[in-house]
Coordinates of C-alpha atoms in Angstrom, one line a residue:
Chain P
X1 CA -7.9 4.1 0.8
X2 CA -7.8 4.1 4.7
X3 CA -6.8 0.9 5.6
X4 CA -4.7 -1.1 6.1
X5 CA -4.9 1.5 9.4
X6 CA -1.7 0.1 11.7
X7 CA 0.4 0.6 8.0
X8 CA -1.1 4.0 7.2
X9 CA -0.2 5.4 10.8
X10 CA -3.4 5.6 12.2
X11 CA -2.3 4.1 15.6
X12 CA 1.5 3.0 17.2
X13 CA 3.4 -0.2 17.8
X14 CA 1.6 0.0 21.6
X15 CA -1.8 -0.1 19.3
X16 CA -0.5 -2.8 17.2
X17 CA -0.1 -4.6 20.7
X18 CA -3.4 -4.5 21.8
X19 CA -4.7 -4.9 18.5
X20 CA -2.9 -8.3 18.9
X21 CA -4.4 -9.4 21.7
X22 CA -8.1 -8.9 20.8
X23 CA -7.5 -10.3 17.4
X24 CA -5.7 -13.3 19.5
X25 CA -8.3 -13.5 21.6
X26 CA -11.5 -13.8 18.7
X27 CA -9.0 -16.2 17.0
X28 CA -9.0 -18.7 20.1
X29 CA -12.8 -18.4 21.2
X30 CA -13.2 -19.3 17.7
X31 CA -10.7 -22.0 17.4
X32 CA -12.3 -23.4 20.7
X33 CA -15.9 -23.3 19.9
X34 CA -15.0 -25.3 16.9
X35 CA -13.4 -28.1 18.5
X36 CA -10.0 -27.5 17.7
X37 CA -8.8 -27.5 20.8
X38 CA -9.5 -31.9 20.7
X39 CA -6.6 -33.3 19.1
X40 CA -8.8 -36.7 18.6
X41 CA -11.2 -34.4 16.5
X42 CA -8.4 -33.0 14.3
X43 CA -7.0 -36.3 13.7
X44 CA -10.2 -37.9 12.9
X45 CA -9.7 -35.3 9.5
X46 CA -6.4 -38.0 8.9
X47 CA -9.0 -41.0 8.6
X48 CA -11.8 -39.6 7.2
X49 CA -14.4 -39.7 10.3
X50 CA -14.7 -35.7 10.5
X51 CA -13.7 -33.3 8.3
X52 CA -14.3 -30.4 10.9
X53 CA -10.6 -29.1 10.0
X54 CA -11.2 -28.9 6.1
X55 CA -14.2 -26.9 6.7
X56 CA -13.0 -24.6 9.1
X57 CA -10.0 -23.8 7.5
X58 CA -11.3 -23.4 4.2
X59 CA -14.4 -21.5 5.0
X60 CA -12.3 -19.3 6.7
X61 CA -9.5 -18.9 3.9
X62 CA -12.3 -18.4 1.4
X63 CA -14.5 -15.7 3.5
X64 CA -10.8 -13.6 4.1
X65 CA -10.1 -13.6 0.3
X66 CA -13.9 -13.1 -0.4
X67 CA -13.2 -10.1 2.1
X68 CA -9.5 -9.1 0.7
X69 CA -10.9 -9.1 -2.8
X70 CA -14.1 -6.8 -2.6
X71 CA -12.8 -4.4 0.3
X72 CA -9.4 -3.8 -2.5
X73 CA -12.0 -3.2 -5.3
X74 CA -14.0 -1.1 -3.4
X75 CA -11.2 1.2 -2.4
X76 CA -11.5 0.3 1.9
X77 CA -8.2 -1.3 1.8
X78 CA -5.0 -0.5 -0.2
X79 CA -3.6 -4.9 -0.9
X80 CA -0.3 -3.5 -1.6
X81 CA 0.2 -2.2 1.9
X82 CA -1.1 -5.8 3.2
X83 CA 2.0 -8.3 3.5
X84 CA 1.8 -11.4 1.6
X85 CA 4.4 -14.2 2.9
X86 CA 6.8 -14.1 0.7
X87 CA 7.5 -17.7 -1.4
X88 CA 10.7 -19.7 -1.5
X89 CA 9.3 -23.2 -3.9
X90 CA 11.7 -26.2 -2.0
X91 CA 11.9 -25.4 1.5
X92 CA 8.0 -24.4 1.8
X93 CA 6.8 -27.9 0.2
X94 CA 9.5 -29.4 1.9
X95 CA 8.8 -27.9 5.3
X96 CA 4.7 -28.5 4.8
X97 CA 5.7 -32.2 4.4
X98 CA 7.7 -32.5 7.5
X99 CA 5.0 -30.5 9.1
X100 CA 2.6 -32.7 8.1
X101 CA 4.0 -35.6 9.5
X102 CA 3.6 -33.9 13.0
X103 CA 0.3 -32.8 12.6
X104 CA -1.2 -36.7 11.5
X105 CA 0.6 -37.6 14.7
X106 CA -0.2 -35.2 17.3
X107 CA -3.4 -34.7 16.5
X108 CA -2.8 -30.6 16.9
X109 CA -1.2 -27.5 14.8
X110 CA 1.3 -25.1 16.6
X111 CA -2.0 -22.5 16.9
X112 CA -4.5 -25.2 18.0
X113 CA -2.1 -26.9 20.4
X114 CA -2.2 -23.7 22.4
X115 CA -5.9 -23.8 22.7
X116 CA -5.9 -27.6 23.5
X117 CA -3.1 -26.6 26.6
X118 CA -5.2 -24.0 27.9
X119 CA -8.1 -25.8 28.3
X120 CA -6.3 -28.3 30.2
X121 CA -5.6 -31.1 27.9
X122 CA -2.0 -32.4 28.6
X123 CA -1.5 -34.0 25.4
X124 CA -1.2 -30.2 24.3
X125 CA 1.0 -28.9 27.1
X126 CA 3.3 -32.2 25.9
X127 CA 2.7 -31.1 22.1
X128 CA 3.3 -27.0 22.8
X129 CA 6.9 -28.1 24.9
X130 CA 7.7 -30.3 21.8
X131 CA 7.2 -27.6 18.9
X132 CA 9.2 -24.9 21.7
X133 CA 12.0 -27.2 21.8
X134 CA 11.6 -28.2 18.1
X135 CA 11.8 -24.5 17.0
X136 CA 14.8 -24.3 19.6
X137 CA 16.9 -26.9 18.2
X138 CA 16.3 -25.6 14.9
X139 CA 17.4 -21.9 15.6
X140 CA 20.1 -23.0 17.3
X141 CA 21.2 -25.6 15.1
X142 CA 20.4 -23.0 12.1
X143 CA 23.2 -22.6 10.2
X144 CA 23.6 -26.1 8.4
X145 CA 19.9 -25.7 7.3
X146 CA 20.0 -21.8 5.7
X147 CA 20.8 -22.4 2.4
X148 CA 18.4 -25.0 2.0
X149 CA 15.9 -22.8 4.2
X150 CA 16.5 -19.6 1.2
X151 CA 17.0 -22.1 -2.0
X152 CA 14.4 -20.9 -5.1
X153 CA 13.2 -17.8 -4.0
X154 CA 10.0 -16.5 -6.0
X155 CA 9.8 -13.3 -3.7
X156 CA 5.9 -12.4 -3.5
X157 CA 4.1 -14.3 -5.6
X158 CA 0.5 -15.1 -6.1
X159 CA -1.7 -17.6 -8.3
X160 CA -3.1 -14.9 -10.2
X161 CA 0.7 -14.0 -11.4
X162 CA 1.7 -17.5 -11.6
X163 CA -1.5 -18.7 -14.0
X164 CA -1.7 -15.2 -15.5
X165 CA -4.9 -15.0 -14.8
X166 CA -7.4 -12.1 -13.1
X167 CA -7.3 -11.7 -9.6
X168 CA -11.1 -12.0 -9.6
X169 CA -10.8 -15.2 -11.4
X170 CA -8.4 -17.1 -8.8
X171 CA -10.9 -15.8 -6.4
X172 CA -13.8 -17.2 -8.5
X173 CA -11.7 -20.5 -9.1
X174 CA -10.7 -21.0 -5.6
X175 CA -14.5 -20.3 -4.3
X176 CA -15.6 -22.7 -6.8
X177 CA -13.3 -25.5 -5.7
X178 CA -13.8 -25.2 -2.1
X179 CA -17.5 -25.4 -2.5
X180 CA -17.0 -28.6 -4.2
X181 CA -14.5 -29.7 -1.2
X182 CA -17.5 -28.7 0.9
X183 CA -20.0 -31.2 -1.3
X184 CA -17.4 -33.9 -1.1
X185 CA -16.5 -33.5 3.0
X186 CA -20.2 -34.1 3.6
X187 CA -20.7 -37.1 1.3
X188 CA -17.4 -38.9 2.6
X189 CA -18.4 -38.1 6.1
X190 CA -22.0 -39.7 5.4
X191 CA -20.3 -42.6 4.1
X192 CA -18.5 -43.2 7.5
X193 CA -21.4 -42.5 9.6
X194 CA -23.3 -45.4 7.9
X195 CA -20.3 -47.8 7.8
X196 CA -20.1 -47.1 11.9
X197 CA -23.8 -47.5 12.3
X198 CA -24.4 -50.7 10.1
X199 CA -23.4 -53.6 12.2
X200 CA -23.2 -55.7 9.3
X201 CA -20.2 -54.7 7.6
X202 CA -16.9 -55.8 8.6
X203 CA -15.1 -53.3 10.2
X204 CA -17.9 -52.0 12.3
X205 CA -17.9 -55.7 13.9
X206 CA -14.2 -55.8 13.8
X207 CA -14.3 -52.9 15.6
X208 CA -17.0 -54.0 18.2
X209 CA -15.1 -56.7 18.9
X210 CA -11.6 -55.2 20.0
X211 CA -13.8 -52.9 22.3
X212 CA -15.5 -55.6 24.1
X213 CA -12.3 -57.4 24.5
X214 CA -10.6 -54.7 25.8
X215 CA -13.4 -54.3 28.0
X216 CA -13.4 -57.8 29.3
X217 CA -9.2 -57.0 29.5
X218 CA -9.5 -54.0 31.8
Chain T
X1 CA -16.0 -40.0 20.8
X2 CA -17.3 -38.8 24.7
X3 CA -18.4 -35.2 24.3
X4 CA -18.0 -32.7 27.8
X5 CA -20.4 -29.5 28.0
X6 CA -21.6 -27.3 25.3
X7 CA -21.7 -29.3 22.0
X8 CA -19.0 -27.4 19.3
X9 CA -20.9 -24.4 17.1
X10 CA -20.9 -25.3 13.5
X11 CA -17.8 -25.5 11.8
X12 CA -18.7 -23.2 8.9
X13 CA -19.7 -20.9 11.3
X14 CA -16.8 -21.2 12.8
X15 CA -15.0 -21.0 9.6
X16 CA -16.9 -17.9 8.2
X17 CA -15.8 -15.9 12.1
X18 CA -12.1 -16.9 11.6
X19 CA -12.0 -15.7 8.2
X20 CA -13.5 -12.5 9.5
X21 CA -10.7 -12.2 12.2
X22 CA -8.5 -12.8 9.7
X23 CA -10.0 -9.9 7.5
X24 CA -9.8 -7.7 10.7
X25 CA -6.0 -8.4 10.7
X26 CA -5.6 -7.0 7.4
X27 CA -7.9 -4.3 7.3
X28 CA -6.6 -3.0 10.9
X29 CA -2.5 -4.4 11.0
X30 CA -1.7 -4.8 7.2
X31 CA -1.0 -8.5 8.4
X32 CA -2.3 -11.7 9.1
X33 CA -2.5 -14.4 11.8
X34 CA 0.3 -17.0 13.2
X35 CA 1.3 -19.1 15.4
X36 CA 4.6 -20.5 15.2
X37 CA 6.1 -16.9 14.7
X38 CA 5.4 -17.0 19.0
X39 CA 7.1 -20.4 19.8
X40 CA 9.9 -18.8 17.5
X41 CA 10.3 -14.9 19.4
X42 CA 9.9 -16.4 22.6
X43 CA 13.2 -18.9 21.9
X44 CA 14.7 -16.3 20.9
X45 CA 13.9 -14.2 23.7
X46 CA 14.8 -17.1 26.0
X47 CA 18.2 -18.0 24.2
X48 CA 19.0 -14.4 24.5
X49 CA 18.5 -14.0 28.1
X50 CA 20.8 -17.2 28.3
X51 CA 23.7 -16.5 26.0
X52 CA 23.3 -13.4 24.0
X53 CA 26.1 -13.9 21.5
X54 CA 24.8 -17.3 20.8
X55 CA 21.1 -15.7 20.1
X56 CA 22.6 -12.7 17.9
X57 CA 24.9 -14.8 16.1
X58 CA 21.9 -17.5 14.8
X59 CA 20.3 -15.6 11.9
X60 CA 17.1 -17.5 12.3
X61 CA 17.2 -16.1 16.3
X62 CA 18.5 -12.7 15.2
X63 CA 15.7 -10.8 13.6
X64 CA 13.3 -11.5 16.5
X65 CA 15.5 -9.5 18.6
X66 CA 15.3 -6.3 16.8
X67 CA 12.5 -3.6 17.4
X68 CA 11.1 -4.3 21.1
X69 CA 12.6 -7.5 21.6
X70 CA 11.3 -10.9 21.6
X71 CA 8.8 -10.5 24.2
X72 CA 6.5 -7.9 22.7
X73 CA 6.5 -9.6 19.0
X74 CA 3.2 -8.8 18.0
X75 CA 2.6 -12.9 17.4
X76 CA 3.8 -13.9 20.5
X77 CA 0.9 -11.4 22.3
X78 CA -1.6 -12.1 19.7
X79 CA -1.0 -16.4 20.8
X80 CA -1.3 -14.9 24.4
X81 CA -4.6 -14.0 23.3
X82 CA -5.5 -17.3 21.3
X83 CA -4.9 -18.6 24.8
X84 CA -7.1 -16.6 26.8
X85 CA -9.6 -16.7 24.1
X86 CA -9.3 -20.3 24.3
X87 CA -9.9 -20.8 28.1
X88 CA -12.5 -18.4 28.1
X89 CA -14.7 -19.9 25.9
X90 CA -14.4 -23.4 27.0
X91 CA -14.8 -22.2 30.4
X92 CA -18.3 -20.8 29.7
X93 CA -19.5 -23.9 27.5
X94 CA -18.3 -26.2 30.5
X95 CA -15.3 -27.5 28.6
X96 CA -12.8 -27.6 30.3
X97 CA -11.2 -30.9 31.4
X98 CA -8.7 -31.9 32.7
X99 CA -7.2 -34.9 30.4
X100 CA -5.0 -36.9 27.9
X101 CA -6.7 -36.9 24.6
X102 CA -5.8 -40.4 22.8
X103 CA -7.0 -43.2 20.8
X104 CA -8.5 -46.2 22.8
X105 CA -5.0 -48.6 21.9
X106 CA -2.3 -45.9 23.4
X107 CA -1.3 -45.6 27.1
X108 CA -1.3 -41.8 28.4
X109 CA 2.9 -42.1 28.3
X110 CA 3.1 -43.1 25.1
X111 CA 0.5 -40.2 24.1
X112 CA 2.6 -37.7 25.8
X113 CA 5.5 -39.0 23.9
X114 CA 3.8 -39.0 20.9
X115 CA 2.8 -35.5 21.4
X116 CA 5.8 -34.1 22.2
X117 CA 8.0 -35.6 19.2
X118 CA 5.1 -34.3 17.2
X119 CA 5.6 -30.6 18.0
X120 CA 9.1 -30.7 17.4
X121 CA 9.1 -32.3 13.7
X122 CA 6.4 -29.6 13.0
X123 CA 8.7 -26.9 14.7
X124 CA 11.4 -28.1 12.3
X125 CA 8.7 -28.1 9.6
X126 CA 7.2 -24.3 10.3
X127 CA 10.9 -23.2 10.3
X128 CA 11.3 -24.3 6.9
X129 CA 8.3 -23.7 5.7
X130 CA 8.4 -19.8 7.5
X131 CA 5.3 -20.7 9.1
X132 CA 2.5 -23.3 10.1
X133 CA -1.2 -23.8 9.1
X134 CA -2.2 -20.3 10.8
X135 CA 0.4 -17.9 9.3
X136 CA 0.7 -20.5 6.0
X137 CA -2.4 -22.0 5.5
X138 CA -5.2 -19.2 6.8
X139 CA -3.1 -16.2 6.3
X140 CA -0.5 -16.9 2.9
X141 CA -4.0 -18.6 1.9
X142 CA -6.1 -16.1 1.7
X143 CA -3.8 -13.8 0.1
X144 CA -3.5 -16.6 -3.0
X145 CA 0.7 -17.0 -1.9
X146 CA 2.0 -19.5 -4.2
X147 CA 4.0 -20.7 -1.2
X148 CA 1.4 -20.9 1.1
X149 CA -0.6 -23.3 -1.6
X150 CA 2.1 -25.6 -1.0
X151 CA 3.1 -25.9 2.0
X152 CA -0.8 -26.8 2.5
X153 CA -0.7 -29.5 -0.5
X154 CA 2.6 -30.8 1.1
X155 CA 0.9 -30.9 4.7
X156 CA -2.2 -32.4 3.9
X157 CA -0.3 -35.1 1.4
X158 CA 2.1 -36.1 4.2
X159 CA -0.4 -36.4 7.3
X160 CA -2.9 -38.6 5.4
X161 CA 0.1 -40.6 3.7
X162 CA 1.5 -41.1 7.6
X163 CA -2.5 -41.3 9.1
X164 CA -2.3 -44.9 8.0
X165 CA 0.8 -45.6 9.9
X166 CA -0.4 -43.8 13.2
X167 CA -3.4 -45.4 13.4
X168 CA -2.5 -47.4 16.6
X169 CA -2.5 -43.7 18.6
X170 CA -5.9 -42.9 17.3
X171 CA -8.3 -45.8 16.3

């Protein structure tokens, strides 16, 4: 094994800083050159018009556990040295659906919303100042919220313990269902791009209409 | 939807280079990516500066003030760098631009608004959950968390059950 190499003491915590900032920095030029940086893009995922988010975030999750997987069972990297976020059931499904509520709203995710402020839409700097102060209040007002926030701990646990199944076979499993996602994200957005370029249905002209109006408004 | 310079690469491409940024977290830190974590260290770091009792005495604000403090927690640099890393690259496709990215029914106020409430339901929401879709969803998720699993399932239920409802800021 010789990785994971900050864990193993190959370098220091001023390492581990710099580390930080080039792996911020690839993150972000990706995260950019995909577009995720438009919050009218990301939202667009919420109705169905482009499903740039699903791709990119589960191509990426698969190719990391693709890459977690084989580098473990070729002896490069030693997984019970990496850190797996631990699981607590209630607050985590509870928290994703609060969190989800922002995201169909603002258009942008806490990561994202940094890229969208940087490249100077002010829709992000509004959304970044909203999540500081949200994550403010919270901390502050912290106490009332920690025994929800540590209810039914589960410690680290993965699928492949919870379904007793083979590591590789989660892996396989998950690979097989993103894929399918993959099939699925490109026929639903074919079906949108021919309901938005076929004036004859409905809500194409429906459409057409309220933009011509506005037009004639402004 | 108007599109400024360089059209966006591919998103599978896209997809495939995060998840091998992600990789390179593991392989070289033992760790994965955030984002959240940042927003969180530096309110600690700022509550801190204000009122130390108060930060010290919040368990949530507490553990980002061990260690070097909250202003060299490895996420909050790493989001430094999302942010460079970010500008850079639009700058060289020719995207930068300064605006208010909305739906064609929503004034650029109401946007802002919008935006801002937004952020802090999903700060509430990444508290709870103990992260958002970076340290979550990319990073729990590729490690097969159970947790992580869920709080995607939970996101992704509640923004399309809410899309329908916000469809005045986008459509």
């Amino acid at each position: 094994m010789t990785a994971p190499y900050f864990e193993l003491g190959y370098f220091g915590a001023r390492g581990a800083l710099v580390a930080a900032l080039v792996i911020g920095i690839a993150f972000g030029w990706c995260l950019e050159s995909a577009g995720m940086g438009s919050a009218r893009k990301l939202a667009a995922q919420f109705y169905l018009t482009d499903l740039t988010v699903f791709k990119v975030m589960f191509s990426a999750i698969v190719t990391a556990m693709l890459g977690l997987f084989w580098l473990g069972r070729l002896g490069v990297l030693d997984l019970s040295r990496v850190y797996v976020p631990e699981t607590y059931l209630l607050p985590q499904v509870v928290g994703g659906l609060v969190f989800g509520v922002g995201f169909a709203l603002g258009g942008l995710c806490p990561g994202t919303s940094c890229v969208a402020a940087v490249t100077g839409r002010l829709d992000g700097v509004a959304l970044v100042l909203g999540m500081w102060s949200g994550v403010l209040v919270t901390g502050l007002t912290f106490a009332p919220l920690q025994s929800f926030y540590e209810k039914t701990p589960r410690g680290t646990l993965t699928l492949p313990q919870l379904f007793h199944l083979p590591y590789g076979i989660v892996v396989l499993l998950v690979v097989l269902i993103a894929l399918a996602g993959f099939r699925g994200a490109a026929w639903i957005e074919g079906r949108a791009a021919s309901r938005r370029d076929s004036p004859a249905l409905p809500d194409a002209s429906r459409d057409h209409t309220r933009h011509v109006a506005e037009g004639v408004g402004a | 939807m108007r599109s400024w310079g360089r059209p966006y690469i591919n998103p599978y491409v896209a997809g495939v280079a995060i998840g091998l940024v992600l990789l390179a977290a593991f392989v070289v830190m033992g760790r994965g990516l955030g984002a959240s974590g940042a927003f969180a260290s530096s309110a600690a770091g700022v509550v801190s500066a204000v009122a130390r009792d108060r930060a010290q005495s919040s368990p949530f604000f507490a553990r980002y003030l061990g260690g070097d403090g909250p202003w060299l927690d490895w996420l909050l640099i790493e989001i430094v760098g999302v942010a460079i890393g970010g500008f850079v690259s639009a700058l060289i496709a020719g995207r930068l631009r300064l605006a208010v990215e909305r739906g064609p029914r929503i004034s650029e106020g109401a946007r802002l608004t919008t935006a801002f409430v937004a952020g802090a339901i999903m700060g509430l929401g990444a508290v709870l959950a103990r992260g958002c879709t970076s340290g979550q969803a990319l990073t729990g998720g590729a490690l097969l968390s159970v947790g992580s699993w869920l709080f995607i399932a939970g996101a992704f239920a509640a923004a399309y059950a809410v899309a329908p409802l916000a469809r005045r800021a986008w459509t």
